Short mmCIF file of C-alpha atoms and ligand atoms in Angstrom, two decimals:
data_model
loop_
_atom_site.label_atom_id
_atom_site.label_comp_id
_atom_site.label_asym_id
_atom_site.label_seq_id
_atom_site.Cartn_x
_atom_site.Cartn_y
_atom_site.Cartn_z
CA MET A 164 105.39 144.06 122.16
CA VAL A 165 108.06 144.70 124.79
CA SER A 166 110.02 141.72 126.08
CA LEU A 167 111.88 141.71 129.38
CA SER A 168 115.29 140.09 129.17
CA ASN A 169 117.45 138.59 131.89
CA ALA A 170 119.05 140.91 134.37
CA PHE A 171 122.75 141.79 134.06
CA ASP A 172 125.20 143.15 136.62
CA VAL A 173 126.03 146.07 134.33
CA VAL A 174 124.64 147.39 131.04
CA VAL A 175 127.05 149.56 129.06
CA VAL A 176 125.36 151.76 126.45
CA GLY A 177 127.74 152.58 123.58
CA GLY A 178 130.72 150.60 122.27
CA GLY A 179 133.17 153.44 121.45
CA PRO A 180 136.54 153.65 123.26
CA GLY A 181 134.83 154.60 126.56
CA GLY A 182 132.17 151.85 126.55
CA SER A 183 134.33 149.06 125.10
CA SER A 184 137.07 149.72 127.69
CA THR A 185 134.55 149.75 130.55
CA ALA A 186 132.81 146.55 129.38
CA ALA A 187 136.07 144.62 128.86
CA LEU A 188 137.50 145.62 132.25
CA LEU A 189 134.25 144.74 134.07
CA GLY A 190 133.92 141.45 132.20
CA LYS A 191 137.49 140.56 133.18
CA GLN A 192 136.46 141.03 136.82
CA GLY A 193 133.80 138.38 136.26
CA LYS A 194 130.80 140.69 136.11
CA LYS A 195 127.87 139.74 133.89
CA VAL A 196 128.03 142.61 131.40
CA LEU A 197 125.87 143.55 128.43
CA LEU A 198 127.39 146.01 125.92
CA VAL A 199 124.94 147.49 123.40
CA ASP A 200 125.50 149.76 120.41
CA LYS A 201 123.13 151.04 117.76
CA ALA A 202 125.84 150.53 115.11
CA GLN A 203 127.19 147.40 113.45
CA PHE A 204 130.97 147.18 113.95
CA PRO A 205 133.33 147.97 112.35
CA ARG A 206 131.82 151.45 112.16
CA ASP A 207 133.31 154.88 111.49
CA LYS A 208 133.30 157.73 114.00
CA THR A 209 133.94 161.29 112.82
CA CYS A 210 137.28 162.16 114.41
CA GLY A 211 140.85 163.38 113.76
CA ASP A 212 141.98 159.77 114.44
CA ALA A 213 144.82 160.95 116.72
CA VAL A 214 145.33 158.49 119.57
CA SER A 215 147.67 160.15 122.04
CA GLY A 216 149.87 158.67 124.74
CA LYS A 217 147.01 159.17 127.23
CA SER A 218 145.25 156.12 125.77
CA GLY A 219 148.43 154.09 126.23
CA ASN A 220 147.86 153.33 129.94
CA VAL A 221 144.41 151.83 129.33
CA LEU A 222 145.59 149.99 126.19
CA ARG A 223 148.24 148.39 128.43
CA GLU A 224 145.60 147.57 131.08
CA LEU A 225 143.53 145.91 128.33
CA GLY A 226 146.60 144.12 126.93
CA LEU A 227 146.02 145.63 123.48
CA VAL A 228 149.22 147.62 122.76
CA ASP A 229 150.70 144.94 120.45
CA ILE A 230 147.43 144.45 118.58
CA VAL A 231 147.08 148.20 117.92
CA GLU A 232 150.72 148.43 116.86
CA LYS A 233 150.21 145.57 114.37
CA SER A 234 147.15 147.25 112.81
CA PRO A 235 147.42 149.91 110.07
CA HIS A 236 148.40 153.20 111.72
CA GLU A 237 150.92 156.02 111.44
CA GLU A 238 153.34 156.66 114.30
CA VAL A 239 153.51 160.21 115.64
CA TRP A 240 157.05 161.45 116.26
CA GLY A 241 156.44 165.18 116.56
CA ILE A 242 154.21 168.15 116.01
CA THR A 243 154.35 171.05 113.57
CA PHE A 244 152.60 174.33 114.40
CA SER A 245 152.11 177.43 112.34
CA SER A 246 151.16 180.88 113.60
CA PRO A 247 148.67 183.31 112.03
CA LYS A 248 151.70 185.19 110.62
CA GLY A 249 152.85 181.99 108.90
CA THR A 250 155.81 181.10 111.14
CA ILE A 251 156.29 177.32 111.14
CA VAL A 252 157.65 175.49 114.21
CA SER A 253 158.47 171.78 114.20
CA VAL A 254 159.02 169.96 117.47
CA ASP A 255 160.24 166.34 117.62
CA PHE A 256 158.95 164.13 120.42
CA PRO A 257 161.53 162.08 122.26
CA SER A 258 161.22 158.31 121.80
CA GLN A 259 159.92 156.52 124.90
CA TYR A 260 161.70 153.17 124.96
CA GLY A 261 161.46 153.02 121.16
CA HIS A 262 157.70 153.71 121.15
CA PRO A 263 156.19 156.81 119.53
CA GLN A 264 154.14 159.28 121.64
CA GLY A 265 150.95 158.44 119.79
CA TYR A 266 149.33 157.06 116.66
CA ILE A 267 147.04 158.17 113.91
CA CYS A 268 144.71 155.21 113.53
CA ARG A 269 141.40 155.37 111.67
CA ARG A 270 138.53 155.00 114.11
CA PHE A 271 137.07 152.38 111.77
CA ILE A 272 140.05 150.22 112.78
CA TYR A 273 140.87 151.41 116.31
CA ASP A 274 137.32 151.27 117.72
CA ASN A 275 136.76 147.87 116.18
CA LEU A 276 139.85 146.46 117.95
CA LEU A 277 138.49 147.70 121.30
CA PHE A 278 134.95 146.51 120.53
CA GLN A 279 136.02 143.00 119.41
CA ASN A 280 138.16 142.74 122.55
CA ALA A 281 135.10 143.65 124.69
CA LYS A 282 133.20 140.77 123.02
CA ARG A 283 135.62 138.35 124.71
CA PHE A 284 134.41 139.46 128.14
CA ALA A 285 130.85 140.72 127.67
CA GLU A 286 127.62 139.82 125.92
CA VAL A 287 127.23 142.21 122.99
CA TRP A 288 124.17 143.42 121.09
CA GLU A 289 124.88 145.41 117.93
CA ARG A 290 122.18 147.42 116.17
CA PHE A 291 120.32 147.91 119.44
CA ARG A 292 119.31 151.55 119.96
CA VAL A 293 118.66 152.63 123.55
CA THR A 294 115.68 154.95 123.69
CA ASP A 295 115.17 155.45 127.44
CA ILE A 296 116.34 154.54 130.90
CA ILE A 297 114.24 152.63 133.44
CA ARG A 298 113.93 154.25 136.88
CA GLU A 299 112.51 152.76 140.06
CA ASN A 300 112.52 154.23 143.56
CA GLY A 301 114.99 156.94 142.58
CA PHE A 302 117.47 154.49 141.00
CA VAL A 303 118.34 153.81 137.37
CA VAL A 304 117.71 150.07 137.04
CA GLY A 305 117.99 149.43 133.31
CA VAL A 306 117.39 150.65 129.76
CA LYS A 307 114.72 150.34 127.09
CA GLY A 308 115.58 150.00 123.44
CA LYS A 309 114.85 148.58 120.05
CA HIS A 310 116.60 145.93 117.93
CA LEU A 311 117.01 147.83 114.66
CA ASP A 312 116.90 144.73 112.44
CA THR A 313 113.73 143.18 113.84
CA GLY A 314 111.96 146.21 115.33
CA LYS A 315 111.61 144.24 118.56
CA GLU A 316 111.53 146.41 121.69
CA GLU A 317 113.28 145.17 124.79
CA GLU A 318 113.87 146.19 128.40
CA VAL A 319 117.12 145.21 130.09
CA ARG A 320 117.64 145.29 133.83
CA ALA A 321 121.00 145.84 135.58
CA LYS A 322 122.40 146.91 138.93
CA ILE A 323 124.34 149.68 137.14
CA VAL A 324 123.87 151.42 133.79
CA VAL A 325 126.97 153.00 132.22
CA GLY A 326 126.19 155.75 129.70
CA ALA A 327 129.02 155.62 127.12
CA ASP A 328 126.86 156.75 124.23
CA GLY A 329 128.86 159.75 123.10
CA ALA A 330 128.20 163.45 122.62
CA THR A 331 124.44 163.09 122.10
CA SER A 332 124.09 160.55 124.92
CA VAL A 333 120.52 159.34 125.42
CA VAL A 334 121.42 158.20 128.95
CA ALA A 335 122.75 161.67 129.94
CA THR A 336 119.84 163.39 128.17
CA LYS A 337 117.17 161.31 129.95
CA LEU A 338 118.88 162.16 133.24
CA GLY A 339 118.80 165.89 132.37
CA LEU A 340 122.61 166.07 132.35
CA ASN A 341 123.38 166.57 128.64
CA LEU A 342 123.34 170.37 128.58
CA LEU A 343 124.76 171.99 125.45
CA LEU A 344 126.80 174.90 126.83
CA PRO A 345 128.19 176.82 123.82
CA GLU A 346 131.27 178.02 125.79
CA HIS A 347 132.12 174.40 126.66
CA HIS A 348 131.29 172.76 123.38
CA CYS A 349 132.97 172.63 119.97
CA GLY A 350 131.92 172.00 116.40
CA ALA A 351 134.41 170.20 114.15
CA LEU A 352 134.68 168.75 110.63
CA ARG A 353 137.03 166.28 109.03
CA ALA A 354 137.73 164.83 105.58
CA TYR A 355 140.21 162.25 104.28
CA TYR A 356 142.60 163.36 101.52
CA SER A 357 145.19 161.68 99.34
CA GLY A 358 148.02 163.46 97.53
CA ILE A 359 148.85 166.25 100.04
CA SER A 360 152.52 167.18 99.67
CA GLY A 361 154.94 167.65 102.57
CA LEU A 362 153.46 165.05 104.97
CA THR A 363 155.82 163.77 107.67
CA GLN A 364 155.39 161.71 110.85
CA HIS A 365 154.38 164.94 112.62
CA ILE A 366 150.82 165.92 113.36
CA GLU A 367 150.17 169.45 112.10
CA ILE A 368 148.20 172.13 113.93
CA HIS A 369 147.82 175.47 112.17
CA PHE A 370 146.49 178.60 113.90
CA LEU A 371 145.26 180.59 110.91
CA ASP A 372 143.60 183.97 110.50
CA GLY A 373 139.87 183.42 110.08
CA LEU A 374 140.03 180.22 112.12
CA ILE A 375 141.46 181.30 115.49
CA PRO A 376 140.30 180.68 118.20
CA GLY A 377 140.00 177.30 116.39
CA TYR A 378 142.62 175.50 114.31
CA PHE A 379 143.18 173.61 111.07
CA TRP A 380 144.78 170.18 111.35
CA ILE A 381 146.50 167.71 109.04
CA PHE A 382 147.15 164.29 110.60
CA PRO A 383 149.11 161.85 108.39
CA LEU A 384 147.79 158.31 107.90
CA SER A 385 149.74 155.12 107.22
CA ASN A 386 148.95 154.89 103.49
CA GLY A 387 150.05 158.40 102.48
CA GLU A 388 146.54 159.76 103.03
CA ALA A 389 145.69 162.29 105.76
CA ASN A 390 142.88 163.26 108.07
CA VAL A 391 142.24 166.99 107.57
CA GLY A 392 139.87 169.11 109.63
CA VAL A 393 138.88 172.23 111.52
CA GLY A 394 137.30 172.85 114.89
CA MET A 395 136.06 175.90 116.80
CA VAL A 396 134.30 176.57 120.11
CA THR A 397 130.54 176.73 119.46
CA SER A 398 130.07 180.14 121.13
CA ASP A 399 132.73 181.60 118.77
CA ILE A 400 131.12 179.95 115.72
CA ARG A 401 127.82 181.59 116.70
CA LYS A 402 129.29 184.97 117.67
CA ARG A 403 131.21 185.28 114.41
CA ASN A 404 128.67 183.45 112.27
CA VAL A 405 131.38 181.11 110.91
CA ASN A 406 130.54 178.55 108.25
CA LEU A 407 133.10 175.88 109.25
CA LYS A 408 132.89 173.97 105.97
CA GLN A 409 133.50 177.14 103.96
CA ALA A 410 136.32 178.16 106.33
CA MET A 411 138.02 174.77 105.81
CA MET A 412 137.69 174.92 102.02
CA ASP A 413 138.98 178.53 102.02
CA VAL A 414 142.18 177.37 103.77
CA ILE A 415 142.67 174.55 101.26
CA GLU A 416 141.82 176.58 98.16
CA LYS A 417 143.03 180.10 99.00
CA ASN A 418 145.78 180.09 101.68
CA PRO A 419 149.04 180.29 99.65
CA VAL A 420 150.85 177.58 101.69
CA PHE A 421 148.00 175.05 101.71
CA LYS A 422 146.83 175.80 98.17
CA GLU A 423 150.29 174.66 97.04
CA ARG A 424 150.34 171.59 99.31
CA PHE A 425 146.81 170.52 98.23
CA LYS A 426 147.54 171.20 94.52
CA ASN A 427 147.37 167.47 93.65
CA ALA A 428 145.22 166.39 96.57
CA LYS A 429 141.88 164.57 96.28
CA MET A 430 139.17 164.36 98.92
CA ILE A 431 138.14 160.76 99.64
CA GLY A 432 134.49 160.53 100.66
CA ASP A 433 132.67 163.47 102.23
CA ILE A 434 133.38 166.14 104.81
CA LYS A 435 131.76 165.00 108.07
CA GLY A 436 130.98 167.00 111.21
CA TRP A 437 130.18 166.18 114.81
CA ASN A 438 130.11 167.68 118.34
CA LEU A 439 132.74 167.81 121.06
CA PRO A 440 131.54 168.33 124.66
CA PHE A 441 134.49 169.83 126.54
CA GLY A 442 135.73 169.00 130.02
CA SER A 443 136.04 172.72 130.82
CA TYR A 444 132.61 172.20 132.39
CA ARG A 445 132.34 169.45 134.98
CA ARG A 446 129.22 167.47 134.17
CA LYS A 447 127.75 165.34 136.96
CA ALA A 448 128.61 161.82 135.87
CA HIS A 449 127.22 159.56 138.59
CA GLY A 450 124.05 158.98 140.59
CA ASN A 451 121.89 156.20 141.99
CA GLY A 452 122.52 153.23 139.68
CA PHE A 453 124.39 154.99 136.89
CA LEU A 454 127.75 156.37 135.68
CA LEU A 455 128.63 158.35 132.56
CA VAL A 456 131.97 157.92 130.75
CA GLY A 457 133.73 159.55 127.77
CA ASP A 458 131.84 162.15 125.72
CA ALA A 459 128.63 161.30 127.58
CA ALA A 460 130.43 162.72 130.64
CA SER A 461 131.79 165.74 128.66
CA LEU A 462 135.50 164.97 129.08
CA ILE A 463 137.14 166.26 125.88
CA ASP A 464 140.32 168.35 126.24
CA PRO A 465 139.19 171.93 125.53
CA PHE A 466 142.50 172.94 123.90
CA SER A 467 143.49 169.95 121.76
CA GLY A 468 140.03 168.46 121.16
CA GLU A 469 141.36 165.08 122.23
CA GLY A 470 138.73 162.81 123.80
CA ILE A 471 139.72 159.19 123.15
CA GLY A 472 142.27 159.09 125.99
CA ASN A 473 139.88 160.54 128.57
CA ALA A 474 137.06 158.26 127.37
CA MET A 475 139.27 155.20 127.99
CA THR A 476 140.63 156.59 131.27
CA SER A 477 137.10 157.26 132.54
CA GLY A 478 136.17 153.67 131.55
CA SER A 479 139.03 152.37 133.64
CA TYR A 480 138.04 154.46 136.69
CA ALA A 481 134.38 153.48 136.24
CA ALA A 482 135.29 149.76 136.28
CA LYS A 483 137.27 150.21 139.52
CA THR A 484 134.42 152.02 141.32
CA ILE A 485 131.83 149.53 140.06
CA GLU A 486 133.94 146.66 141.43
CA LYS A 487 133.86 148.31 144.88
CA ALA A 488 130.10 148.92 144.62
CA PHE A 489 129.58 145.19 144.00
CA GLU A 490 131.80 144.32 146.99
CA LYS A 491 129.52 146.52 149.13
CA ASN A 492 126.41 145.44 147.23
CA ASP A 493 125.44 149.11 147.24
CA PHE A 494 124.85 151.06 144.00
CA CYS A 495 123.78 154.39 145.45
CA GLU A 496 125.06 157.83 144.53
CA VAL A 497 127.26 158.09 147.65
CA VAL A 498 129.20 154.93 146.75
CA LEU A 499 129.46 155.79 143.03
CA LYS A 500 130.71 159.32 143.79
CA GLU A 501 134.19 157.85 144.19
CA TYR A 502 134.29 157.37 140.40
CA GLU A 503 133.94 161.06 139.64
CA ASP A 504 136.25 162.15 142.46
CA SER A 505 139.10 159.82 141.44
CA LEU A 506 138.67 160.54 137.72
CA TRP A 507 138.81 164.31 138.22
CA GLU A 508 141.76 163.95 140.57
CA CYS A 509 143.55 162.28 137.63
CA ILE A 510 142.47 164.47 134.67
CA GLY A 511 141.03 167.63 136.28
CA SER A 512 144.15 169.80 136.46
CA ASP A 513 145.10 168.98 132.85
CA LEU A 514 141.59 169.94 131.69
CA LYS A 515 141.82 173.19 133.67
CA THR A 516 145.19 174.06 132.12
CA SER A 517 143.86 173.27 128.65
CA HIS A 518 140.87 175.53 129.22
CA ARG A 519 143.19 178.42 130.08
CA LEU A 520 145.37 177.62 127.06
CA GLN A 521 142.27 177.64 124.85
CA ARG A 522 141.54 181.19 126.03
CA LEU A 523 145.18 182.27 125.53
CA GLY A 524 145.02 180.76 122.03
CA LYS A 525 142.41 183.35 121.07
CA ASN A 526 145.15 186.01 121.26
CA ARG A 527 146.63 186.40 117.77
CA PHE A 528 149.53 188.53 119.02
CA LEU A 529 150.52 185.94 121.65
CA LEU A 530 150.39 183.05 119.15
CA ASN A 531 152.60 184.95 116.70
CA TRP A 532 155.03 185.93 119.45
CA VAL A 533 155.42 182.52 121.14
CA LEU A 534 155.67 180.57 117.88
CA GLY A 535 158.03 183.22 116.41
CA LYS A 536 160.32 182.79 119.44
CA ALA A 537 160.08 179.00 119.27
CA ALA A 538 161.08 179.00 115.59
CA ARG A 539 164.35 180.73 116.58
CA ASN A 540 165.05 179.07 119.92
CA LYS A 541 165.93 175.38 120.33
CA GLU A 542 165.62 175.45 124.14
CA LEU A 543 162.05 176.74 123.88
CA ARG A 544 161.20 174.10 121.26
CA GLU A 545 162.49 171.41 123.63
CA THR A 546 160.44 172.87 126.50
CA ILE A 547 157.28 172.80 124.36
CA SER A 548 158.07 169.23 123.23
CA GLY A 549 158.42 168.20 126.91
CA MET A 550 155.07 169.76 127.77
CA ILE A 551 153.24 168.06 124.93
CA ALA A 552 154.93 164.74 125.69
CA ASN A 553 153.99 165.22 129.37
CA ARG A 554 157.63 165.25 130.52
CA GLU A 555 157.15 168.77 131.87
CA SER A 556 154.05 170.33 133.32
CA LYS A 557 151.82 172.06 130.77
CA THR A 558 150.90 174.50 133.54
CA SER A 559 154.12 176.46 132.73
CA LEU A 560 152.39 177.54 129.53
CA ILE A 561 149.78 179.45 131.52
CA SER A 562 152.24 180.94 134.00
CA PRO A 563 153.22 184.62 133.58
CA VAL A 564 156.80 183.57 134.49
CA PHE A 565 156.98 181.48 131.29
CA TYR A 566 156.17 184.56 129.18
CA LEU A 567 158.57 186.77 131.18
CA LYS A 568 161.35 184.24 130.49
CA LEU A 569 160.47 184.35 126.81
CA LEU A 570 161.29 188.07 126.77
CA PHE A 571 164.92 187.17 127.38
CA MET A 572 165.17 184.15 125.07
C1 FAD B 365 135.77 166.12 114.08
C2 FAD B 365 136.28 165.52 115.36
C3 FAD B 365 137.66 165.29 115.50
C4 FAD B 365 138.14 164.70 116.68
N1 FAD B 365 139.47 164.39 116.74
C5 FAD B 365 139.96 163.72 117.80
C6 FAD B 365 141.30 163.24 117.81
O1 FAD B 365 142.05 163.39 116.81
N2 FAD B 365 141.75 162.59 118.90
C7 FAD B 365 140.95 162.36 119.98
O2 FAD B 365 141.41 161.77 120.98
N3 FAD B 365 139.64 162.76 119.99
C8 FAD B 365 139.13 163.41 118.93
N4 FAD B 365 137.79 163.76 118.89
C9 FAD B 365 136.94 163.41 120.05
C10 FAD B 365 136.64 161.91 120.05
O3 FAD B 365 136.08 161.53 118.81
C11 FAD B 365 135.66 161.54 121.20
O4 FAD B 365 136.08 162.17 122.38
C12 FAD B 365 135.61 160.02 121.43
O5 FAD B 365 135.06 159.36 120.32
C13 FAD B 365 134.79 159.69 122.70
O6 FAD B 365 134.61 158.29 122.83
P1 FAD B 365 133.28 157.70 123.50
O7 FAD B 365 133.50 156.24 123.63
O8 FAD B 365 132.92 158.49 124.68
O9 FAD B 365 132.11 158.00 122.44
P2 FAD B 365 131.95 157.57 120.91
O10 FAD B 365 133.24 157.24 120.31
O11 FAD B 365 131.13 158.65 120.29
O12 FAD B 365 131.08 156.24 120.99
C14 FAD B 365 129.73 156.27 121.37
C15 FAD B 365 129.05 155.00 120.85
O13 FAD B 365 127.71 155.00 121.35
C16 FAD B 365 126.84 154.52 120.35
N5 FAD B 365 125.52 155.07 120.63
C17 FAD B 365 125.15 156.38 120.60
N6 FAD B 365 123.85 156.51 120.93
C18 FAD B 365 123.37 155.25 121.18
C19 FAD B 365 122.11 154.74 121.55
N7 FAD B 365 121.05 155.54 121.75
N8 FAD B 365 121.97 153.41 121.71
C20 FAD B 365 123.04 152.58 121.52
N9 FAD B 365 124.26 153.02 121.15
C21 FAD B 365 124.44 154.34 120.99
C22 FAD B 365 127.46 155.02 119.04
O14 FAD B 365 127.05 154.23 117.94
C23 FAD B 365 128.94 154.92 119.35
O15 FAD B 365 129.49 153.69 118.89
C24 FAD B 365 137.27 164.37 117.75
C25 FAD B 365 135.89 164.62 117.61
C26 FAD B 365 135.40 165.18 116.43
C27 FAD B 365 133.93 165.41 116.29
#
């Protein structure tokens, strides 16, 4: 038996960083918001747990910086790379007013902080799985779903539906927008480890033979443990028939450097994998009565694999456009287009640069050469630090002039 519940101004499907940010910001505006998630929070999300400075702006908008900084996390003060040849380069990030450039915070903790905050401003249904959207006269006007504890099916009506339901988004799929494009999609795995030697407050990204064009990461956690993983573009996994799990275990068990560092290490729990839809392809993320945010809108950085910051940023832009739509009392595609235009104005050029960097990163010779130079040259290390910390434009990294200058460094 299907029951029809009250109508809301907005229904947000998915309570990850994208959905929880959207729901809280809309609720603060005074909108009647329903946030639904199929999970019971706190819940885990397979991830590297690296929360970069990009999330900082939205955390400030939400008033959550202090709360995150009081929760268990590791501060990130730099980055360590290694090249396929084994050259190691460590770059410190400058302190910004005493704050680090990012955190490593388990998603079990981080997402729960955002989700509990959203509860202050929105009605929340946990363990409610959305199964379909409701369409009338060419508009999305609500969602259908099931309460997982009772089996009760329910339809919810709203002026706007926000699809924030991640990489396998039901909302995007039902709208025919969730295309899996292997060139713009990545497969990745992660596992938690204790007992790895040589951990610092740097995140580690290692470009290793057998794994490029992907990389192997070690991200230190607050309790001496670390988040360890690998990721590779799906078209490359298929072309080269890579078994990612085997590739990760080969690095840990056979690579001389990591074999030594993992000598006393223990895996905690299992290796888990999930999908990353990249923002190197611009997915349509708005239409009559709906918006998509975060992974549902395919916004992950195609070089770093970072998606939390863009999920939260898209939530912030979505809330602003929705506010204007309510002022006009018009929820059509033309009005909601402003969301996508303003979002891409903000993150589009960075995504484009990262896509070109991803392609440059496939070149083993170039990786060895640039990282070899950086290991010997302080000025170059400082330039790279500035680019990663967003003090200097990352676009230099894709400019031929940058590489010409390197010849003389
Ligand atoms: C292995 C791996 C490592 C990564 N490492 C990093 C990293 O270090 N840093 C970084 O910034 N990004 C990283 N990412 C990407 C990052 O995890 C995502 O970009 C981010 O989680 C996107 O947030 P979101 O809110 O859009 O979606 P999600 O966090 O996926 O949240 C979606 C929510 O929707 C809910 N949901 C799904 N379907 C339904 C449904 N039908 N009904 C109701 N609810 C539903 C889910 O339960 C979930 O809570 C990594 C990804 C992977 C796979």
